[in-house]
GROMACS .gro file of C-alpha atoms in nm:
model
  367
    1UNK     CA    1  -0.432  13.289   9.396
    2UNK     CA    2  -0.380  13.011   9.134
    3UNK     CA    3  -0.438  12.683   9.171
    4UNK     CA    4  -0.828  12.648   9.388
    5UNK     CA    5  -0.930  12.451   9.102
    6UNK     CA    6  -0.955  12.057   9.031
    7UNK     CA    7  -1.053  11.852   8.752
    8UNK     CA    8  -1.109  11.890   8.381
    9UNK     CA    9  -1.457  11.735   8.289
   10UNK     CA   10  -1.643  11.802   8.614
   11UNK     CA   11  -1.385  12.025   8.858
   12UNK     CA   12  -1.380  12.217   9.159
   13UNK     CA   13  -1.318  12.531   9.286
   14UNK     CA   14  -1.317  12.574   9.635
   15UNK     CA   15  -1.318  12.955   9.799
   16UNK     CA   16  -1.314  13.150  10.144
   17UNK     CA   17  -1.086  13.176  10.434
   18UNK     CA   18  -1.143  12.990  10.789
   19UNK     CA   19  -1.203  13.331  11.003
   20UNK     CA   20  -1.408  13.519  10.671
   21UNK     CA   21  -1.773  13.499  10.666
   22UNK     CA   22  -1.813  13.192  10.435
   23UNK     CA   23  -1.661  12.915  10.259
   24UNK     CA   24  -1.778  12.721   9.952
   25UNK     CA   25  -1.714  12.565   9.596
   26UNK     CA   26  -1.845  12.537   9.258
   27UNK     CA   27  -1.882  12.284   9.066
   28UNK     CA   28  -1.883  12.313   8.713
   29UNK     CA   29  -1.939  11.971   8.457
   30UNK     CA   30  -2.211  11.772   8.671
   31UNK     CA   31  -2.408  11.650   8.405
   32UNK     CA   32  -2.783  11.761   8.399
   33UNK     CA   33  -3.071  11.512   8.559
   34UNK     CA   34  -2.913  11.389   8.880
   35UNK     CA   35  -3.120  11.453   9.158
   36UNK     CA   36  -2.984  11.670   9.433
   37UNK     CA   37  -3.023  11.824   9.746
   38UNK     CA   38  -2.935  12.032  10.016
   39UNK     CA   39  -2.974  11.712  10.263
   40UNK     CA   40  -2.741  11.501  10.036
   41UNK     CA   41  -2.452  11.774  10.056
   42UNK     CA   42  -2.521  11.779  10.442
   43UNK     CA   43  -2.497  11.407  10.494
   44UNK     CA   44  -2.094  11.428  10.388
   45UNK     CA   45  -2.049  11.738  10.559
   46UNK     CA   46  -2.202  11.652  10.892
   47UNK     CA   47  -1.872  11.369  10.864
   48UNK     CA   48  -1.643  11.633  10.819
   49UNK     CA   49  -1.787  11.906  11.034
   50UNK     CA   50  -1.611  11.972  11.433
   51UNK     CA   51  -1.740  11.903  11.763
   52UNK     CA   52  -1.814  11.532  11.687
   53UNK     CA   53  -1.603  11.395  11.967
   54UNK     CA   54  -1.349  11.445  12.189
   55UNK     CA   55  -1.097  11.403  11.952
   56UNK     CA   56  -1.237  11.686  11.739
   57UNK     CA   57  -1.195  12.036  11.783
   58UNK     CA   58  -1.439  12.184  12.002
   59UNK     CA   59  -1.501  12.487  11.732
   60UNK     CA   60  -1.900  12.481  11.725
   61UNK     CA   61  -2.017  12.461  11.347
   62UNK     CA   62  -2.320  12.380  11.175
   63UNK     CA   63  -2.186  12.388  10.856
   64UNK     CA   64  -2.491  12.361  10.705
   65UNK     CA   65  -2.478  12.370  10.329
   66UNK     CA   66  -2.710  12.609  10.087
   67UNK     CA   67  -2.719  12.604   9.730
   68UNK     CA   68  -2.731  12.932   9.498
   69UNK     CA   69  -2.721  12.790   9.192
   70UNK     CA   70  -2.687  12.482   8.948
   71UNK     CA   71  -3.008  12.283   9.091
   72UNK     CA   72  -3.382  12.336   8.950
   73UNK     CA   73  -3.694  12.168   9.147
   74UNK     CA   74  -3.448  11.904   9.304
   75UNK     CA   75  -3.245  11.840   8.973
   76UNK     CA   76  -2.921  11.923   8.855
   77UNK     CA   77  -2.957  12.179   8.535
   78UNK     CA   78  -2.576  12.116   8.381
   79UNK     CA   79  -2.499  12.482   8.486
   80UNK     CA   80  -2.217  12.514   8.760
   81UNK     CA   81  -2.348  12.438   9.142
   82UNK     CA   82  -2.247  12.694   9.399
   83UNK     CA   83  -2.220  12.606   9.723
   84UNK     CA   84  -2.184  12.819  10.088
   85UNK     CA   85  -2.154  12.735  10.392
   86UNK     CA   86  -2.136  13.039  10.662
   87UNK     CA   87  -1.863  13.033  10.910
   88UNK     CA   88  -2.038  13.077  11.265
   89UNK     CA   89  -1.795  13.012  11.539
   90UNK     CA   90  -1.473  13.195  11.471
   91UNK     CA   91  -1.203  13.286  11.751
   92UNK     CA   92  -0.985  13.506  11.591
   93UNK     CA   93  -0.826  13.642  11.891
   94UNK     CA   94  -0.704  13.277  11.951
   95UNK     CA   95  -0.413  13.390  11.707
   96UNK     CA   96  -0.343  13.783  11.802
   97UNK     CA   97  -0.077  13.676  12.013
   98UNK     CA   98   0.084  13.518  11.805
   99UNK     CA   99   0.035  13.672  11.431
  100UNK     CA  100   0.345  13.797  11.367
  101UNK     CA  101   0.552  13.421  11.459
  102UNK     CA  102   0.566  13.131  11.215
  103UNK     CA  103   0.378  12.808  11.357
  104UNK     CA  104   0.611  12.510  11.368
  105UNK     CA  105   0.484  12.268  11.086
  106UNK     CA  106   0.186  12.557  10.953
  107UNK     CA  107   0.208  12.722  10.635
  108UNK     CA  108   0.260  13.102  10.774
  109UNK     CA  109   0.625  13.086  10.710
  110UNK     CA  110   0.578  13.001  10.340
  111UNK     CA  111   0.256  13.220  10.256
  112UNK     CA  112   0.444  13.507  10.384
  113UNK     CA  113   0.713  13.379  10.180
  114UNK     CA  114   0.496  13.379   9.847
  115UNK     CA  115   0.261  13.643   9.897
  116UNK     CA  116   0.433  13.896  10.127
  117UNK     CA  117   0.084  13.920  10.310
  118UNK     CA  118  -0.141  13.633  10.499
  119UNK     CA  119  -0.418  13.576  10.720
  120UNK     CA  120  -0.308  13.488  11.031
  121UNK     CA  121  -0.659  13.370  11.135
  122UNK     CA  122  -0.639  13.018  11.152
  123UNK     CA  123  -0.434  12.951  10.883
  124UNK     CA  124  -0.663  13.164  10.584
  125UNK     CA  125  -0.655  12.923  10.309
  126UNK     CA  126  -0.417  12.675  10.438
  127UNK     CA  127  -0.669  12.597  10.697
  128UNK     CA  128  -0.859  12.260  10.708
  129UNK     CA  129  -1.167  12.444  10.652
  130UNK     CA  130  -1.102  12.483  10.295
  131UNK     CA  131  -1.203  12.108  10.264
  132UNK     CA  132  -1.550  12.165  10.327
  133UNK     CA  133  -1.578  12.325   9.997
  134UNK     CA  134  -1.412  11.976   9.865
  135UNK     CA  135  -1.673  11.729  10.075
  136UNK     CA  136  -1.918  11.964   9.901
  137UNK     CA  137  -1.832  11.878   9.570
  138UNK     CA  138  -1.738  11.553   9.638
  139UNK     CA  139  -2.144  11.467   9.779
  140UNK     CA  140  -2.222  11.549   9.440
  141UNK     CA  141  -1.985  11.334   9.289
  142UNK     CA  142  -1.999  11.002   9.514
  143UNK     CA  143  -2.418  11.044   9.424
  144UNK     CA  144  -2.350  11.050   9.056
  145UNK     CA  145  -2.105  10.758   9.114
  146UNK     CA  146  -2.365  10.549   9.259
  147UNK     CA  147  -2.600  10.573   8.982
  148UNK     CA  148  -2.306  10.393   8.773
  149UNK     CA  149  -2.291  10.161   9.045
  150UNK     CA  150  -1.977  10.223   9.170
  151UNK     CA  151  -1.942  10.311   9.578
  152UNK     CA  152  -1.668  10.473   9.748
  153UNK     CA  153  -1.539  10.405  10.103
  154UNK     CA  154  -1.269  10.552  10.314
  155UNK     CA  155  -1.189  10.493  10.687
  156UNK     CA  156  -0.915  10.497  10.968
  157UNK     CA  157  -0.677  10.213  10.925
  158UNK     CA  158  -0.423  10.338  11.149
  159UNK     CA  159  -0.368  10.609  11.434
  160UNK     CA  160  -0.035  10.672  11.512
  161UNK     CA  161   0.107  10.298  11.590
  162UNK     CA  162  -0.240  10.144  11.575
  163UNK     CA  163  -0.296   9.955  11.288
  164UNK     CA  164  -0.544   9.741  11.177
  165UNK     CA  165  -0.499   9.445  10.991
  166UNK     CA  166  -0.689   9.367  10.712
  167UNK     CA  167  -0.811   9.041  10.761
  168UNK     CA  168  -0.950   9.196  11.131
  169UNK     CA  169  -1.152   9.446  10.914
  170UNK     CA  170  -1.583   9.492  10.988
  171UNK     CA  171  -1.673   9.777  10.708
  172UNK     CA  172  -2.012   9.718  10.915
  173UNK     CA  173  -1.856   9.906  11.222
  174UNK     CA  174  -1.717  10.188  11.040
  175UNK     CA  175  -1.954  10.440  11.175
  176UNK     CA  176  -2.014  10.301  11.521
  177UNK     CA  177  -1.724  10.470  11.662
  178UNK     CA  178  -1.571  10.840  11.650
  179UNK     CA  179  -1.273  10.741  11.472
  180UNK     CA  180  -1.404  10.569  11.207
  181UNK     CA  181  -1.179  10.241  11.200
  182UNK     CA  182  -1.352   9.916  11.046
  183UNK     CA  183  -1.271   9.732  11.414
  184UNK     CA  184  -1.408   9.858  11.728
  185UNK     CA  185  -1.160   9.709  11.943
  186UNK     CA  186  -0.918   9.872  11.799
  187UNK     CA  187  -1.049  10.189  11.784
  188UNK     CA  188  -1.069  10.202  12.184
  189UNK     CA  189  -0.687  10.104  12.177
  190UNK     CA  190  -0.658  10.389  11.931
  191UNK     CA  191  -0.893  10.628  12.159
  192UNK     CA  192  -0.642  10.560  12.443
  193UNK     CA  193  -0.326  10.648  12.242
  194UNK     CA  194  -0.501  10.955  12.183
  195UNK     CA  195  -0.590  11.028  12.575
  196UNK     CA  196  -0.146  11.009  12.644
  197UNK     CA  197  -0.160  11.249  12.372
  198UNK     CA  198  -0.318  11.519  12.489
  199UNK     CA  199  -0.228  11.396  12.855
  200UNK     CA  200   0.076  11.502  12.736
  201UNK     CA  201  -0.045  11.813  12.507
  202UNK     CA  202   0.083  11.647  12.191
  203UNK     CA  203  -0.112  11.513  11.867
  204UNK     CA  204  -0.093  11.211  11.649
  205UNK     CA  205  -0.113  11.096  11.308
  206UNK     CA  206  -0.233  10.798  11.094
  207UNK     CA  207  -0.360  10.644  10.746
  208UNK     CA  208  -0.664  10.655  10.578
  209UNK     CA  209  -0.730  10.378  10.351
  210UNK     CA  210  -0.987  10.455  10.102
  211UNK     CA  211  -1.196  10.185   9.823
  212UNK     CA  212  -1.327  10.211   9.513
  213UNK     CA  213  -1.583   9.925   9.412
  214UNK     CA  214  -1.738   9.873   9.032
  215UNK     CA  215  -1.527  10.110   8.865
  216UNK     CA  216  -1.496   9.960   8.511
  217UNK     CA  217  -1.130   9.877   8.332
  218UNK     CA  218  -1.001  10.118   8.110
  219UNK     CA  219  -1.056  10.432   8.311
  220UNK     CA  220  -0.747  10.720   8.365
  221UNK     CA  221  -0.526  10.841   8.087
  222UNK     CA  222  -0.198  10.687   8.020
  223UNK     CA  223   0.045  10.948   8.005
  224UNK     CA  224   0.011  11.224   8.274
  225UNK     CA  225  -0.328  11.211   8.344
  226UNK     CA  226  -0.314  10.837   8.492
  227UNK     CA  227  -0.549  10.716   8.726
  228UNK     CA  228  -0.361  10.647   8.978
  229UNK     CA  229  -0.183  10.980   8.901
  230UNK     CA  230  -0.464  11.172   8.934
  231UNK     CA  231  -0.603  11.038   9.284
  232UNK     CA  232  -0.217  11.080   9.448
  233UNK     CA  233  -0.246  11.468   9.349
  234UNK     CA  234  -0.606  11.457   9.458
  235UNK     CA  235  -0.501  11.338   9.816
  236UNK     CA  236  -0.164  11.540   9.834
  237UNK     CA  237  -0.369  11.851   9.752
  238UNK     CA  238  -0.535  11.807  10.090
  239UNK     CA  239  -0.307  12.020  10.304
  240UNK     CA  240  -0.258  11.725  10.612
  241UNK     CA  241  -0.156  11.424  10.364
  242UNK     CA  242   0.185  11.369  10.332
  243UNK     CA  243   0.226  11.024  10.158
  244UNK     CA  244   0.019  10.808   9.926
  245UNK     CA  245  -0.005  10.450   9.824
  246UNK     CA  246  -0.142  10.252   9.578
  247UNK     CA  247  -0.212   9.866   9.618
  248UNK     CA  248   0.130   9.762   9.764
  249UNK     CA  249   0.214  10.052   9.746
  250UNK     CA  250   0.606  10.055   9.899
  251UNK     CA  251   0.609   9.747   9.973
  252UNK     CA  252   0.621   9.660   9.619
  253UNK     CA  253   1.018   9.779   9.658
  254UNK     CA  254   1.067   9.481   9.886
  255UNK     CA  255   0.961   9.194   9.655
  256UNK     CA  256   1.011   9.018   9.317
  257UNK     CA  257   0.801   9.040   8.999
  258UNK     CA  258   0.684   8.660   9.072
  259UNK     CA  259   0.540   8.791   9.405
  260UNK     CA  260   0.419   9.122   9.301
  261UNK     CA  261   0.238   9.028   8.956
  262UNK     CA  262  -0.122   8.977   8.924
  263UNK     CA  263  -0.259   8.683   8.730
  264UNK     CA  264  -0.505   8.697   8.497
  265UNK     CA  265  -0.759   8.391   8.497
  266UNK     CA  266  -1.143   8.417   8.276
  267UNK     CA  267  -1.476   8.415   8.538
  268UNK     CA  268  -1.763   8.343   8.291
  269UNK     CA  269  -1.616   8.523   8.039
  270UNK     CA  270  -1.537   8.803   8.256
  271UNK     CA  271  -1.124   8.875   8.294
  272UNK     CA  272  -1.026   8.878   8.641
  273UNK     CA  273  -0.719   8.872   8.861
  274UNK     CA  274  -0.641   8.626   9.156
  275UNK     CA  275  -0.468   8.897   9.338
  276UNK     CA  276  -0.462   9.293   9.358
  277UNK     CA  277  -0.086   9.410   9.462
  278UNK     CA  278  -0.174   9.682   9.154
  279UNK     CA  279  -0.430   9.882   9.376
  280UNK     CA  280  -0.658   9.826   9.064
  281UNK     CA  281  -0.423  10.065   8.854
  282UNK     CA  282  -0.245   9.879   8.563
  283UNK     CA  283  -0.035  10.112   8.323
  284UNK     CA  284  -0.251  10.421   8.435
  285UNK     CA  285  -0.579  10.288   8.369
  286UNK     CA  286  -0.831  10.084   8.596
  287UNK     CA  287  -0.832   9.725   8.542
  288UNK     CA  288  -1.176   9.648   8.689
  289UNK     CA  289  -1.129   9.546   9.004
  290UNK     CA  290  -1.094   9.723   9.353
  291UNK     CA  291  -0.911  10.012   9.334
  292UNK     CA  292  -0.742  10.064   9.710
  293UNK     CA  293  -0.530  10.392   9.798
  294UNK     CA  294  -0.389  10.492  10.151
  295UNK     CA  295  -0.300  10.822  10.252
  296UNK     CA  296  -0.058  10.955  10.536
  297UNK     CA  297  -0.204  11.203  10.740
  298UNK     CA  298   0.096  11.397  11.016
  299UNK     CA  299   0.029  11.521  11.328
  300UNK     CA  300  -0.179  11.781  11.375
  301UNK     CA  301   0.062  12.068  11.424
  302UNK     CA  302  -0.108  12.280  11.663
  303UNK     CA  303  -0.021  12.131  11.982
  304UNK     CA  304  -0.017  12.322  12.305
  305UNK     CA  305   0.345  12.249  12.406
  306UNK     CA  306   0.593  12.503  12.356
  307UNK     CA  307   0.828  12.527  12.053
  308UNK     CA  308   1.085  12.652  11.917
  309UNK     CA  309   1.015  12.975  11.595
  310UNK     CA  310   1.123  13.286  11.488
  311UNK     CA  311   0.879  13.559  11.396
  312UNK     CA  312   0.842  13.757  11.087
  313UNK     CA  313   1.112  14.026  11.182
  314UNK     CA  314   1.385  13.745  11.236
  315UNK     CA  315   1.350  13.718  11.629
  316UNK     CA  316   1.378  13.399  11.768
  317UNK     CA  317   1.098  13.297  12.049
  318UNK     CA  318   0.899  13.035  12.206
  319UNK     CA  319   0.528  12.967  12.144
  320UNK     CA  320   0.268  12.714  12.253
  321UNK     CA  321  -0.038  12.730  12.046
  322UNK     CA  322  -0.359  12.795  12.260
  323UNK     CA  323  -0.714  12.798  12.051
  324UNK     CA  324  -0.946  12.469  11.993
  325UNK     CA  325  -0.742  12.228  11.762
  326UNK     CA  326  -0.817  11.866  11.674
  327UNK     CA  327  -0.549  11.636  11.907
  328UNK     CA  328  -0.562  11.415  11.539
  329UNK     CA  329  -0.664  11.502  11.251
  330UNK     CA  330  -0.741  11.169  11.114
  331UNK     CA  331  -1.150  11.091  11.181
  332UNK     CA  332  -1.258  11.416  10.990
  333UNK     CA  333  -1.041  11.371  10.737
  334UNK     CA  334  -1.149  11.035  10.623
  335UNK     CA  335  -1.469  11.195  10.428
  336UNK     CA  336  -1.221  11.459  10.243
  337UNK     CA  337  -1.048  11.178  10.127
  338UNK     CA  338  -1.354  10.981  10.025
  339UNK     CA  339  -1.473  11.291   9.866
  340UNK     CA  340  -1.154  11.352   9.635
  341UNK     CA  341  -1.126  10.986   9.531
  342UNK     CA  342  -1.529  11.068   9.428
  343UNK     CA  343  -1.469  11.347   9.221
  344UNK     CA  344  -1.129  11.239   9.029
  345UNK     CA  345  -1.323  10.920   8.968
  346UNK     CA  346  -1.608  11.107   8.833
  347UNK     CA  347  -1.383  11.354   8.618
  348UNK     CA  348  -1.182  11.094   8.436
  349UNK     CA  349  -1.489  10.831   8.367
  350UNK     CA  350  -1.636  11.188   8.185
  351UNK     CA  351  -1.339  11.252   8.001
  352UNK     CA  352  -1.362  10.846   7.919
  353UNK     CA  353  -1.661  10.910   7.697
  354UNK     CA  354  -1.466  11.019   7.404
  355UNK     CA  355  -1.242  10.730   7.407
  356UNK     CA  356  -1.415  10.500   7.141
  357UNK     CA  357  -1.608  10.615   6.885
  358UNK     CA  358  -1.887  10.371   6.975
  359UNK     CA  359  -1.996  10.570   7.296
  360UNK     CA  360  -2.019  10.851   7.071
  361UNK     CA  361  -2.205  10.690   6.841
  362UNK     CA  362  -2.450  10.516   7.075
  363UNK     CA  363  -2.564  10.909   7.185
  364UNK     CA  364  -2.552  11.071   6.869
  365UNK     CA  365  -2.586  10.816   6.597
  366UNK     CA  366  -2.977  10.863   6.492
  367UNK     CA  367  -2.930  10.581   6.188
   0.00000   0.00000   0.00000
């Protein structure tokens, strides 16, 4: 299978199937020195990991993460981290019934379409487990990050037709409730949508909005590998995002270039801009100030009414999905998102360092 790897200067590759007997990724490109361990890996993934609420699939999962390689007496080497993390609570007979039929809104239709052949355990590789491999990676790469002094923040902004306002944000409040929405009240109005949902054995979907804070102007490439290029196909590689904005985003289609340009004014010498409609993206490249991306999450697709398929001999039929599936998928994806905004952040400020020859030369120049 092509395509399990991310990134240039410090990339991914993430590995294993939901129902196998691990999961994992290495990283190759982390620069040698930063300190690491096992606990920092297992802070991201404990976000990520089920059980959490009721809003989470009740699949029981450590997911606690060991390191094989990459890592000497609690410092990165520069050699490529490997990461597992054992699978422990697999059902596969959730899915004998219904192996042979193609899940409304799964990827079993089109696997079977590609590779003539699939595992029909929870989705194989198409499987939200796969992103544990990606929070993985992307611990690593929100730690390195914060040496630069640049943080990383993602969080609920919006389940189903919940949305919070911006100016009614609390970033303080973040983690005090299961969804992960900066404004409690509204995540108890969201936390009741969700109760008619599965009431009524249906699922919901929402937005993600995720921050970037300190990243310095000038980062991304300006042709295909543009920054805000880069984090779209970071967050439409996760298999549950179907949209993605930057700054404005759409909205941008709705106004005029008076409205939607950003001036410039000078802040003790420092250049600045009195608004952000850009997202923090000009031309491809950071301009210095807060980069802001959203990300569409659907439904989750498993839902326990019955629908309408046709199995993998051409018969139509009738199937409702039985199993432990998350009623949204929103909360636990918030860290994946986080995570992939870390490591494309951390992959093009590497690939930065051979922009001018005065970074080069303040490493290697011993005159």
């Amino acid at each position: 299978m092509a395509g399990s790897t991310y990134g240039t200067s410090f990339s991914i590759t993430t590995w294993g199937e939901s129902h196998g007997p691990a999961i994992g990724a290495v990283i190759d490109g982390c620069p040698s020195g930063l300190p690491l361990s096992e606990e920092d890996i297992q802070e991201f993934l404990d976000r990520r990991k089920p059980g959490q609420s009721k809003y989470t699939t009740a699949r029981s999962e450590s997911d606690q993460a060991q390191i094989l390689s990459g890592v000497f007496n609690g410092q990165t080497t520069g050699t490529p981290i490997s990461i597992i993390i054992h699978n422990q609570d697999q059902r596969s007979r959730d899915y004998g019934k219904i192996k042979d039929c193609y899940r409304p809104g799964h990827a079993d239709y089109t696997f079977d379409a590609k590779y003539g052949i699939r595992d029909y355990r929870g989705g194989g590789r198409s499987s939200g487990r796969e992103t544990i491999g990606r929070v993985a990676a992307g611990a690593i790469a929100s730690k390195l990050l914060r040496r630069l002094g640049i943080k990383v923040l993602a969080y609920t902004k919006a389940i189903g037709n919940i949305i919070i306002p911006e100016a009614e944000y609390n970033y303080g409040c973040i983690y005090d409730n299961p969804l992960y929405m900066p404004n409690n009240s509204y995540a108890k109005e969201a936390g009741d949508y969700l109760e008619d949902c599965v009431k009524n054995q249906d699922s919901s979907g929402g937005v993600i909005e995720c921050i970037l804070e300190g990243m310095p102007a000038g980062i991304g490439e300006p042709v295909f590998h543009k920054l805000d290029a880069k984090l779209s196909q970071a967050l439409m590689s996760i298999g549950a995002v179907k949209g993605v904005e930057i700054g404005d985003g759409f909205q941008v289609s709705h106004t005029k270039g008076s409205e939607n340009n950003d001036s410039f004014y000078m802040d003790n010498g420092k250049i600045c801009k009195r608004t952000n409609h850009s997202g923090g993206v000009l031309g491809g490249l950071s301009d210095g100030s807060r980069i802001v991306l959203r990300a569409a999450i659907k439904p989750t697709p498993s839902i326990s009414q019955e629908q309408d398929t046709v199995d993998a001999y051409g018969g139509e039929t009738r199937i409702a999905i039985t199993g432990r599936h998350d009623p949204v998928i929103v909360p636990r994806a918030v860290v994946v998102v986080e995570a992939m905004a870390a490591i494309t952040a951390v992959d093009l400020l590497l690939a930065n360092m051979g922009a001018k020859l005065e970074y080069l030369e303040k490493v290697y120049n011993r005159n």
